[in-house]
Amino acid sequence: AALADITPDHPAGSYAACLALLTGQADVMVVPMPHTANAGLSAYLACANQDFIGIVGLTPVGRAFDRLPAIDVHALLRDVRPRRGEGVALRSVDGRDDATLTTRSDPLLGRSVLRLTRPVLDAAGAPGA
C-alpha cells in the first residue's frame, strides 16, 4: 500500500520516485502464504522530505485499508520515522553504520515490535527519493 498527501503543490506524479522504490522492494505474490518464513514481517518506506509512506505486510496493509480515509499521513509518518538518539546503532554487511535497532509500538499493528531502520540512499549517498 502507498499513502501520500496529494495536493496542488504535490501532485501524484511528484511521488513517482518513492513509489518506484517501494515497488522495487516487494515480491508480488498472488496468494498470501501465512506459513512462509516472512509471513509476519512488515516494513514502512518513508521517503525523505516527502509526505509519502509505503506499507508492506499483510497485517499492516489490511489495517491501513480498514482505517481509510481516516488515516493522517503526517501522523503516521511521525510514528514510524526513526528518532534521533533512539535505539542501538548497527553496522551493516556493506560497511554502512547508519542502521538502528529499536523497540517501538507499531501504529498499525498496535503492539511493540523490534524495528530495524536505515535510510535509503542513492548512488551518491544522498537520501533516495
mmCIF file of N, CA and C in Angstrom:
data_model
loop_
_atom_site.group_PDB
_atom_site.id
_atom_site.type_symbol
_atom_site.label_atom_id
_atom_site.label_comp_id
_atom_site.label_asym_id
_atom_site.label_seq_id
_atom_site.Cartn_x
_atom_site.Cartn_y
_atom_site.Cartn_z
ATOM 1 N N ALA A 1 0.847 -1.175 0.000
ATOM 2 C CA ALA A 1 0.000 0.000 0.000
ATOM 3 C C ALA A 1 0.889 1.233 0.000
ATOM 4 N N ALA A 2 0.401 2.286 -0.573
ATOM 5 C CA ALA A 2 1.124 3.558 -0.583
ATOM 6 C C ALA A 2 0.145 4.661 -0.233
ATOM 7 N N LEU A 3 0.539 5.526 0.691
ATOM 8 C CA LEU A 3 -0.282 6.661 1.094
ATOM 9 C C LEU A 3 0.540 7.927 0.905
ATOM 10 N N ALA A 4 -0.089 8.959 0.372
ATOM 11 C CA ALA A 4 0.615 10.227 0.156
ATOM 12 C C ALA A 4 -0.359 11.374 0.330
ATOM 13 N N ASP A 5 0.181 12.518 0.675
ATOM 14 C CA ASP A 5 -0.609 13.740 0.797
ATOM 15 C C ASP A 5 -0.564 14.442 -0.559
ATOM 16 N N ILE A 6 -1.570 14.196 -1.388
ATOM 17 C CA ILE A 6 -1.614 14.749 -2.744
ATOM 18 C C ILE A 6 -2.341 16.085 -2.704
ATOM 19 N N THR A 7 -1.626 17.123 -3.106
ATOM 20 C CA THR A 7 -2.150 18.490 -3.118
ATOM 21 C C THR A 7 -1.756 19.136 -4.443
ATOM 22 N N PRO A 8 -2.295 20.325 -4.747
ATOM 23 C CA PRO A 8 -1.855 21.009 -5.970
ATOM 24 C C PRO A 8 -0.339 21.256 -5.995
ATOM 25 N N ASP A 9 0.252 21.510 -4.826
ATOM 26 C CA ASP A 9 1.701 21.718 -4.766
ATOM 27 C C ASP A 9 2.488 20.413 -4.860
ATOM 28 N N HIS A 10 1.852 19.303 -4.515
ATOM 29 C CA HIS A 10 2.488 17.985 -4.554
ATOM 30 C C HIS A 10 1.550 17.009 -5.271
ATOM 31 N N PRO A 11 1.492 17.079 -6.613
ATOM 32 C CA PRO A 11 0.611 16.183 -7.359
ATOM 33 C C PRO A 11 1.095 14.729 -7.278
ATOM 34 N N ALA A 12 0.247 13.811 -7.685
ATOM 35 C CA ALA A 12 0.570 12.385 -7.597
ATOM 36 C C ALA A 12 1.901 12.059 -8.263
ATOM 37 N N GLY A 13 2.195 12.679 -9.383
ATOM 38 C CA GLY A 13 3.435 12.401 -10.104
ATOM 39 C C GLY A 13 4.692 12.740 -9.330
ATOM 40 N N SER A 14 4.583 13.631 -8.359
ATOM 41 C CA SER A 14 5.772 14.015 -7.586
ATOM 42 C C SER A 14 6.240 12.892 -6.657
ATOM 43 N N TYR A 15 5.422 11.877 -6.482
ATOM 44 C CA TYR A 15 5.773 10.754 -5.622
ATOM 45 C C TYR A 15 6.247 9.538 -6.417
ATOM 46 N N ALA A 16 6.476 9.697 -7.713
ATOM 47 C CA ALA A 16 6.856 8.568 -8.570
ATOM 48 C C ALA A 16 8.136 7.881 -8.097
ATOM 49 N N ALA A 17 9.139 8.652 -7.704
ATOM 50 C CA ALA A 17 10.401 8.047 -7.255
ATOM 51 C C ALA A 17 10.194 7.220 -5.986
ATOM 52 N N CYS A 18 9.350 7.710 -5.082
ATOM 53 C CA CYS A 18 9.057 6.962 -3.848
ATOM 54 C C CYS A 18 8.332 5.661 -4.178
ATOM 55 N N LEU A 19 7.362 5.741 -5.068
ATOM 56 C CA LEU A 19 6.599 4.560 -5.458
ATOM 57 C C LEU A 19 7.501 3.542 -6.151
ATOM 58 N N ALA A 20 8.429 4.020 -6.967
ATOM 59 C CA ALA A 20 9.373 3.115 -7.634
ATOM 60 C C ALA A 20 10.246 2.393 -6.612
ATOM 61 N N LEU A 21 10.689 3.103 -5.577
ATOM 62 C CA LEU A 21 11.468 2.458 -4.514
ATOM 63 C C LEU A 21 10.650 1.379 -3.815
ATOM 64 N N LEU A 22 9.399 1.682 -3.540
ATOM 65 C CA LEU A 22 8.534 0.733 -2.844
ATOM 66 C C LEU A 22 8.296 -0.511 -3.688
ATOM 67 N N THR A 23 7.926 -0.330 -4.942
ATOM 68 C CA THR A 23 7.623 -1.493 -5.779
ATOM 69 C C THR A 23 8.873 -2.301 -6.088
ATOM 70 N N GLY A 24 10.026 -1.668 -6.063
ATOM 71 C CA GLY A 24 11.272 -2.392 -6.282
ATOM 72 C C GLY A 24 11.660 -3.283 -5.121
ATOM 73 N N GLN A 25 11.062 -3.088 -3.955
ATOM 74 C CA GLN A 25 11.378 -3.873 -2.767
ATOM 75 C C GLN A 25 10.444 -5.052 -2.565
ATOM 76 N N ALA A 26 9.344 -5.078 -3.273
ATOM 77 C CA ALA A 26 8.309 -6.070 -2.990
ATOM 78 C C ALA A 26 8.325 -7.212 -3.994
ATOM 79 N N ASP A 27 8.137 -8.406 -3.495
ATOM 80 C CA ASP A 27 7.882 -9.563 -4.339
ATOM 81 C C ASP A 27 6.372 -9.705 -4.414
ATOM 82 N N VAL A 28 5.858 -9.818 -5.616
ATOM 83 C CA VAL A 28 4.414 -9.916 -5.793
ATOM 84 C C VAL A 28 4.004 -11.375 -5.678
ATOM 85 N N MET A 29 3.049 -11.632 -4.787
ATOM 86 C CA MET A 29 2.506 -12.975 -4.614
ATOM 87 C C MET A 29 1.003 -12.896 -4.822
ATOM 88 N N VAL A 30 0.479 -13.785 -5.635
ATOM 89 C CA VAL A 30 -0.952 -13.780 -5.905
ATOM 90 C C VAL A 30 -1.729 -14.245 -4.683
ATOM 91 N N VAL A 31 -1.242 -15.273 -4.011
ATOM 92 C CA VAL A 31 -1.920 -15.825 -2.843
ATOM 93 C C VAL A 31 -0.989 -15.710 -1.640
ATOM 94 N N PRO A 32 -1.415 -15.001 -0.579
ATOM 95 C CA PRO A 32 -0.569 -14.929 0.608
ATOM 96 C C PRO A 32 -0.430 -16.314 1.243
ATOM 97 N N MET A 33 0.766 -16.609 1.675
ATOM 98 C CA MET A 33 1.021 -17.917 2.269
ATOM 99 C C MET A 33 1.483 -17.711 3.708
ATOM 100 N N PRO A 34 0.567 -17.800 4.676
ATOM 101 C CA PRO A 34 0.898 -17.482 6.061
ATOM 102 C C PRO A 34 1.932 -18.401 6.696
ATOM 103 N N HIS A 35 2.218 -19.542 6.098
ATOM 104 C CA HIS A 35 3.184 -20.462 6.692
ATOM 105 C C HIS A 35 4.620 -20.189 6.248
ATOM 106 N N THR A 36 4.831 -19.206 5.395
ATOM 107 C CA THR A 36 6.183 -18.910 4.936
ATOM 108 C C THR A 36 6.977 -18.188 6.017
ATOM 109 N N ALA A 37 8.288 -18.187 5.861
ATOM 110 C CA ALA A 37 9.171 -17.596 6.871
ATOM 111 C C ALA A 37 8.943 -16.108 7.057
ATOM 112 N N ASN A 38 8.517 -15.410 6.015
ATOM 113 C CA ASN A 38 8.345 -13.958 6.122
ATOM 114 C C ASN A 38 6.900 -13.540 6.349
ATOM 115 N N ALA A 39 6.051 -14.460 6.764
ATOM 116 C CA ALA A 39 4.630 -14.146 6.913
ATOM 117 C C ALA A 39 4.370 -13.021 7.905
ATOM 118 N N GLY A 40 5.153 -12.907 8.956
ATOM 119 C CA GLY A 40 4.918 -11.878 9.960
ATOM 120 C C GLY A 40 5.726 -10.615 9.765
ATOM 121 N N LEU A 41 6.538 -10.562 8.725
ATOM 122 C CA LEU A 41 7.373 -9.384 8.508
ATOM 123 C C LEU A 41 6.566 -8.246 7.903
ATOM 124 N N SER A 42 6.925 -7.050 8.273
ATOM 125 C CA SER A 42 6.299 -5.868 7.687
ATOM 126 C C SER A 42 7.360 -4.789 7.571
ATOM 127 N N ALA A 43 7.060 -3.780 6.774
ATOM 128 C CA ALA A 43 8.030 -2.701 6.570
ATOM 129 C C ALA A 43 7.303 -1.424 6.194
ATOM 130 N N TYR A 44 7.962 -0.312 6.490
ATOM 131 C CA TYR A 44 7.490 1.000 6.066
ATOM 132 C C TYR A 44 8.596 1.649 5.249
ATOM 133 N N LEU A 45 8.223 2.359 4.220
ATOM 134 C CA LEU A 45 9.167 3.163 3.448
ATOM 135 C C LEU A 45 8.687 4.602 3.539
ATOM 136 N N ALA A 46 9.409 5.413 4.295
ATOM 137 C CA ALA A 46 9.073 6.832 4.453
ATOM 138 C C ALA A 46 10.085 7.627 3.639
ATOM 139 N N CYS A 47 9.642 8.241 2.557
ATOM 140 C CA CYS A 47 10.556 8.988 1.689
ATOM 141 C C CYS A 47 10.991 10.286 2.358
ATOM 142 N N ALA A 48 12.259 10.599 2.188
ATOM 143 C CA ALA A 48 12.843 11.797 2.795
ATOM 144 C C ALA A 48 12.172 13.054 2.258
ATOM 145 N N ASN A 49 11.810 13.936 3.165
ATOM 146 C CA ASN A 49 11.256 15.254 2.824
ATOM 147 C C ASN A 49 9.998 15.192 1.972
ATOM 148 N N GLN A 50 9.258 14.100 2.063
ATOM 149 C CA GLN A 50 8.008 13.999 1.320
ATOM 150 C C GLN A 50 6.949 13.364 2.212
ATOM 151 N N ASP A 51 5.708 13.684 1.919
ATOM 152 C CA ASP A 51 4.590 13.131 2.682
ATOM 153 C C ASP A 51 4.096 11.868 1.987
ATOM 154 N N PHE A 52 4.937 10.844 2.007
ATOM 155 C CA PHE A 52 4.662 9.563 1.355
ATOM 156 C C PHE A 52 5.091 8.456 2.295
ATOM 157 N N ILE A 53 4.253 7.438 2.406
ATOM 158 C CA ILE A 53 4.633 6.254 3.173
ATOM 159 C C ILE A 53 4.166 5.018 2.423
ATOM 160 N N GLY A 54 5.093 4.094 2.245
ATOM 161 C CA GLY A 54 4.772 2.795 1.676
ATOM 162 C C GLY A 54 4.658 1.799 2.812
ATOM 163 N N ILE A 55 3.686 0.909 2.719
ATOM 164 C CA ILE A 55 3.446 -0.079 3.773
ATOM 165 C C ILE A 55 3.497 -1.463 3.136
ATOM 166 N N VAL A 56 4.296 -2.359 3.717
ATOM 167 C CA VAL A 56 4.446 -3.716 3.211
ATOM 168 C C VAL A 56 4.115 -4.683 4.341
ATOM 169 N N GLY A 57 3.348 -5.705 4.032
ATOM 170 C CA GLY A 57 2.986 -6.725 5.021
ATOM 171 C C GLY A 57 1.481 -6.889 5.067
ATOM 172 N N LEU A 58 1.024 -8.130 5.138
ATOM 173 C CA LEU A 58 -0.416 -8.397 5.093
ATOM 174 C C LEU A 58 -1.186 -7.697 6.205
ATOM 175 N N THR A 59 -0.717 -7.815 7.435
ATOM 176 C CA THR A 59 -1.462 -7.252 8.564
ATOM 177 C C THR A 59 -1.484 -5.729 8.553
ATOM 178 N N PRO A 60 -0.340 -5.036 8.443
ATOM 179 C CA PRO A 60 -0.419 -3.571 8.466
ATOM 180 C C PRO A 60 -1.145 -2.984 7.258
ATOM 181 N N VAL A 61 -1.007 -3.607 6.097
ATOM 182 C CA VAL A 61 -1.729 -3.104 4.917
ATOM 183 C C VAL A 61 -3.229 -3.272 5.129
ATOM 184 N N GLY A 62 -3.641 -4.426 5.641
ATOM 185 C CA GLY A 62 -5.061 -4.644 5.907
ATOM 186 C C GLY A 62 -5.615 -3.648 6.908
ATOM 187 N N ARG A 63 -4.861 -3.378 7.954
ATOM 188 C CA ARG A 63 -5.322 -2.415 8.961
ATOM 189 C C ARG A 63 -5.338 -0.997 8.418
ATOM 190 N N ALA A 64 -4.392 -0.672 7.549
ATOM 191 C CA ALA A 64 -4.396 0.658 6.930
ATOM 192 C C ALA A 64 -5.648 0.834 6.081
ATOM 193 N N PHE A 65 -5.992 -0.175 5.281
ATOM 194 C CA PHE A 65 -7.186 -0.072 4.446
ATOM 195 C C PHE A 65 -8.456 -0.031 5.288
ATOM 196 N N ASP A 66 -8.471 -0.741 6.412
ATOM 197 C CA ASP A 66 -9.635 -0.698 7.302
ATOM 198 C C ASP A 66 -9.862 0.702 7.869
ATOM 199 N N ARG A 67 -8.796 1.478 8.024
ATOM 200 C CA ARG A 67 -8.896 2.809 8.631
ATOM 201 C C ARG A 67 -9.045 3.935 7.619
ATOM 202 N N LEU A 68 -8.975 3.631 6.341
ATOM 203 C CA LEU A 68 -9.151 4.688 5.338
ATOM 204 C C LEU A 68 -10.576 5.193 5.396
ATOM 205 N N PRO A 69 -10.863 6.418 5.164
ATOM 206 C CA PRO A 69 -9.983 7.531 4.833
ATOM 207 C C PRO A 69 -9.495 8.298 6.063
ATOM 208 N N ALA A 70 -9.628 7.714 7.248
ATOM 209 C CA ALA A 70 -9.301 8.435 8.481
ATOM 210 C C ALA A 70 -7.802 8.510 8.780
ATOM 211 N N ILE A 71 -6.966 7.822 8.019
ATOM 212 C CA ILE A 71 -5.525 7.845 8.307
ATOM 213 C C ILE A 71 -4.946 9.210 7.986
ATOM 214 N N ASP A 72 -4.213 9.743 8.935
ATOM 215 C CA ASP A 72 -3.487 11.001 8.763
ATOM 216 C C ASP A 72 -2.056 10.642 8.360
ATOM 217 N N VAL A 73 -1.704 10.895 7.103
ATOM 218 C CA VAL A 73 -0.385 10.528 6.586
ATOM 219 C C VAL A 73 0.724 11.166 7.416
ATOM 220 N N HIS A 74 0.550 12.432 7.785
ATOM 221 C CA HIS A 74 1.574 13.136 8.570
ATOM 222 C C HIS A 74 1.786 12.470 9.932
ATOM 223 N N ALA A 75 0.704 12.107 10.610
ATOM 224 C CA ALA A 75 0.807 11.468 11.928
ATOM 225 C C ALA A 75 1.439 10.083 11.810
ATOM 226 N N LEU A 76 1.061 9.330 10.790
ATOM 227 C CA LEU A 76 1.637 8.003 10.594
ATOM 228 C C LEU A 76 3.138 8.104 10.327
ATOM 229 N N LEU A 77 3.539 9.075 9.525
ATOM 230 C CA LEU A 77 4.969 9.286 9.269
ATOM 231 C C LEU A 77 5.718 9.637 10.551
ATOM 232 N N ARG A 78 5.139 10.489 11.378
ATOM 233 C CA ARG A 78 5.780 10.830 12.663
ATOM 234 C C ARG A 78 5.966 9.583 13.531
ATOM 235 N N ASP A 79 4.991 8.687 13.478
ATOM 236 C CA ASP A 79 5.055 7.480 14.301
ATOM 237 C C ASP A 79 6.091 6.474 13.814
ATOM 238 N N VAL A 80 6.325 6.396 12.510
ATOM 239 C CA VAL A 80 7.214 5.346 12.002
ATOM 240 C C VAL A 80 8.627 5.818 11.677
ATOM 241 N N ARG A 81 8.826 7.119 11.492
ATOM 242 C CA ARG A 81 10.184 7.595 11.193
ATOM 243 C C ARG A 81 11.074 7.425 12.416
ATOM 244 N N PRO A 82 12.343 7.084 12.188
ATOM 245 C CA PRO A 82 13.266 6.943 13.320
ATOM 246 C C PRO A 82 13.476 8.262 14.043
ATOM 247 N N ARG A 83 13.744 8.170 15.323
ATOM 248 C CA ARG A 83 14.015 9.357 16.138
ATOM 249 C C ARG A 83 15.493 9.390 16.482
ATOM 250 N N ARG A 84 16.067 10.570 16.446
ATOM 251 C CA ARG A 84 17.496 10.717 16.765
ATOM 252 C C ARG A 84 17.777 10.250 18.192
ATOM 253 N N GLY A 85 18.889 9.553 18.339
ATOM 254 C CA GLY A 85 19.316 9.117 19.658
ATOM 255 C C GLY A 85 18.574 7.925 20.208
ATOM 256 N N GLU A 86 17.716 7.325 19.416
ATOM 257 C CA GLU A 86 16.922 6.192 19.886
ATOM 258 C C GLU A 86 17.506 4.886 19.350
ATOM 259 N N GLY A 87 17.583 3.877 20.177
ATOM 260 C CA GLY A 87 17.992 2.559 19.725
ATOM 261 C C GLY A 87 19.490 2.321 19.753
ATOM 262 N N VAL A 88 19.872 1.211 19.159
ATOM 263 C CA VAL A 88 21.259 0.765 19.115
ATOM 264 C C VAL A 88 21.765 0.882 17.684
ATOM 265 N N ALA A 89 22.909 1.537 17.502
ATOM 266 C CA ALA A 89 23.493 1.678 16.167
ATOM 267 C C ALA A 89 24.091 0.344 15.721
ATOM 268 N N LEU A 90 23.907 0.025 14.443
ATOM 269 C CA LEU A 90 24.418 -1.221 13.874
ATOM 270 C C LEU A 90 25.239 -0.929 12.626
ATOM 271 N N ARG A 91 26.200 -1.774 12.349
ATOM 272 C CA ARG A 91 26.949 -1.689 11.093
ATOM 273 C C ARG A 91 26.425 -2.809 10.193
ATOM 274 N N SER A 92 26.062 -2.463 8.978
ATOM 275 C CA SER A 92 25.526 -3.453 8.053
ATOM 276 C C SER A 92 26.660 -4.161 7.313
ATOM 277 N N VAL A 93 26.317 -5.221 6.590
ATOM 278 C CA VAL A 93 27.330 -6.020 5.903
ATOM 279 C C VAL A 93 28.063 -5.234 4.825
ATOM 280 N N ASP A 94 27.449 -4.167 4.322
ATOM 281 C CA ASP A 94 28.122 -3.364 3.295
ATOM 282 C C ASP A 94 28.985 -2.254 3.902
ATOM 283 N N GLY A 95 29.147 -2.270 5.227
ATOM 284 C CA GLY A 95 30.031 -1.315 5.881
ATOM 285 C C GLY A 95 29.380 -0.022 6.318
ATOM 286 N N ARG A 96 28.130 0.212 5.911
ATOM 287 C CA ARG A 96 27.436 1.415 6.364
ATOM 288 C C ARG A 96 27.076 1.240 7.831
ATOM 289 N N ASP A 97 27.220 2.300 8.592
ATOM 290 C CA ASP A 97 26.847 2.210 10.002
ATOM 291 C C ASP A 97 25.724 3.185 10.323
ATOM 292 N N ASP A 98 24.705 3.185 9.455
ATOM 293 C CA ASP A 98 23.571 4.085 9.647
ATOM 294 C C ASP A 98 22.284 3.336 9.977
ATOM 295 N N ALA A 99 22.392 2.055 10.302
ATOM 296 C CA ALA A 99 21.215 1.285 10.691
ATOM 297 C C ALA A 99 21.025 1.390 12.200
ATOM 298 N N THR A 100 19.776 1.305 12.623
ATOM 299 C CA THR A 100 19.447 1.393 14.044
ATOM 300 C C THR A 100 18.435 0.313 14.399
ATOM 301 N N LEU A 101 18.630 -0.322 15.524
ATOM 302 C CA LEU A 101 17.707 -1.324 16.032
ATOM 303 C C LEU A 101 16.982 -0.737 17.239
ATOM 304 N N THR A 102 15.654 -0.739 17.193
ATOM 305 C CA THR A 102 14.853 -0.175 18.280
ATOM 306 C C THR A 102 13.666 -1.080 18.586
ATOM 307 N N THR A 103 13.060 -0.833 19.714
ATOM 308 C CA THR A 103 11.771 -1.431 20.048
ATOM 309 C C THR A 103 10.796 -0.277 20.184
ATOM 310 N N ARG A 104 9.692 -0.376 19.465
ATOM 311 C CA ARG A 104 8.717 0.710 19.499
ATOM 312 C C ARG A 104 7.320 0.157 19.205
ATOM 313 N N SER A 105 6.321 0.862 19.641
ATOM 314 C CA SER A 105 4.943 0.478 19.350
ATOM 315 C C SER A 105 4.634 0.793 17.892
ATOM 316 N N ASP A 106 4.142 -0.198 17.169
ATOM 317 C CA ASP A 106 3.788 -0.012 15.768
ATOM 318 C C ASP A 106 2.362 0.531 15.693
ATOM 319 N N PRO A 107 2.152 1.659 14.992
ATOM 320 C CA PRO A 107 0.835 2.288 14.986
ATOM 321 C C PRO A 107 -0.251 1.473 14.286
ATOM 322 N N LEU A 108 0.105 0.633 13.336
ATOM 323 C CA LEU A 108 -0.908 -0.163 12.649
ATOM 324 C C LEU A 108 -1.075 -1.547 13.259
ATOM 325 N N LEU A 109 -0.003 -2.110 13.785
ATOM 326 C CA LEU A 109 -0.104 -3.424 14.411
ATOM 327 C C LEU A 109 -0.660 -3.338 15.826
ATOM 328 N N GLY A 110 -0.459 -2.178 16.476
ATOM 329 C CA GLY A 110 -0.983 -1.989 17.818
ATOM 330 C C GLY A 110 -0.226 -2.760 18.884
ATOM 331 N N ARG A 111 1.024 -3.053 18.629
ATOM 332 C CA ARG A 111 1.840 -3.771 19.611
ATOM 333 C C ARG A 111 3.298 -3.365 19.443
ATOM 334 N N SER A 112 4.092 -3.736 20.416
ATOM 335 C CA SER A 112 5.516 -3.430 20.376
ATOM 336 C C SER A 112 6.208 -4.347 19.370
ATOM 337 N N VAL A 113 7.110 -3.776 18.593
ATOM 338 C CA VAL A 113 7.842 -4.542 17.585
ATOM 339 C C VAL A 113 9.330 -4.203 17.656
ATOM 340 N N LEU A 114 10.148 -5.114 17.188
ATOM 341 C CA LEU A 114 11.575 -4.869 17.018
ATOM 342 C C LEU A 114 11.747 -4.287 15.623
ATOM 343 N N ARG A 115 12.367 -3.098 15.534
ATOM 344 C CA ARG A 115 12.459 -2.395 14.253
ATOM 345 C C ARG A 115 13.910 -2.190 13.849
ATOM 346 N N LEU A 116 14.181 -2.454 12.598
ATOM 347 C CA LEU A 116 15.468 -2.137 12.001
ATOM 348 C C LEU A 116 15.220 -0.995 11.033
ATOM 349 N N THR A 117 15.854 0.143 11.261
ATOM 350 C CA THR A 117 15.664 1.299 10.381
ATOM 351 C C THR A 117 16.992 1.658 9.732
ATOM 352 N N ARG A 118 16.872 2.133 8.501
ATOM 353 C CA ARG A 118 18.049 2.534 7.744
ATOM 354 C C ARG A 118 17.606 3.475 6.636
ATOM 355 N N PRO A 119 18.332 4.571 6.422
ATOM 356 C CA PRO A 119 17.951 5.470 5.337
ATOM 357 C C PRO A 119 18.220 4.838 3.975
ATOM 358 N N VAL A 120 17.359 5.149 3.017
ATOM 359 C CA VAL A 120 17.555 4.716 1.637
ATOM 360 C C VAL A 120 18.386 5.796 0.956
ATOM 361 N N LEU A 121 19.559 5.414 0.451
ATOM 362 C CA LEU A 121 20.467 6.374 -0.173
ATOM 363 C C LEU A 121 20.633 6.066 -1.655
ATOM 364 N N ASP A 122 20.849 7.119 -2.448
ATOM 365 C CA ASP A 122 21.128 6.904 -3.865
ATOM 366 C C ASP A 122 22.620 6.604 -4.046
ATOM 367 N N ALA A 123 23.059 6.459 -5.290
ATOM 368 C CA ALA A 123 24.450 6.093 -5.574
ATOM 369 C C ALA A 123 25.449 7.120 -5.046
ATOM 370 N N ALA A 124 25.026 8.377 -4.933
ATOM 371 C CA ALA A 124 25.912 9.438 -4.440
ATOM 372 C C ALA A 124 25.892 9.553 -2.917
ATOM 373 N N GLY A 125 25.070 8.740 -2.256
ATOM 374 C CA GLY A 125 24.989 8.782 -0.802
ATOM 375 C C GLY A 125 23.978 9.769 -0.252
ATOM 376 N N ALA A 126 23.192 10.376 -1.131
ATOM 377 C CA ALA A 126 22.143 11.311 -0.708
ATOM 378 C C ALA A 126 20.860 10.534 -0.432
ATOM 379 N N PRO A 127 19.971 11.072 0.420
ATOM 380 C CA PRO A 127 18.699 10.383 0.669
ATOM 381 C C PRO A 127 17.964 10.106 -0.639
ATOM 382 N N GLY A 128 17.564 8.847 -0.816
ATOM 383 C CA GLY A 128 16.859 8.449 -2.034
ATOM 384 C C GLY A 128 15.423 8.906 -2.013
ATOM 385 N N ALA A 129 14.944 9.288 -3.165
ATOM 386 C CA ALA A 129 13.563 9.754 -3.391
ATOM 387 C C ALA A 129 13.251 10.989 -2.619
#
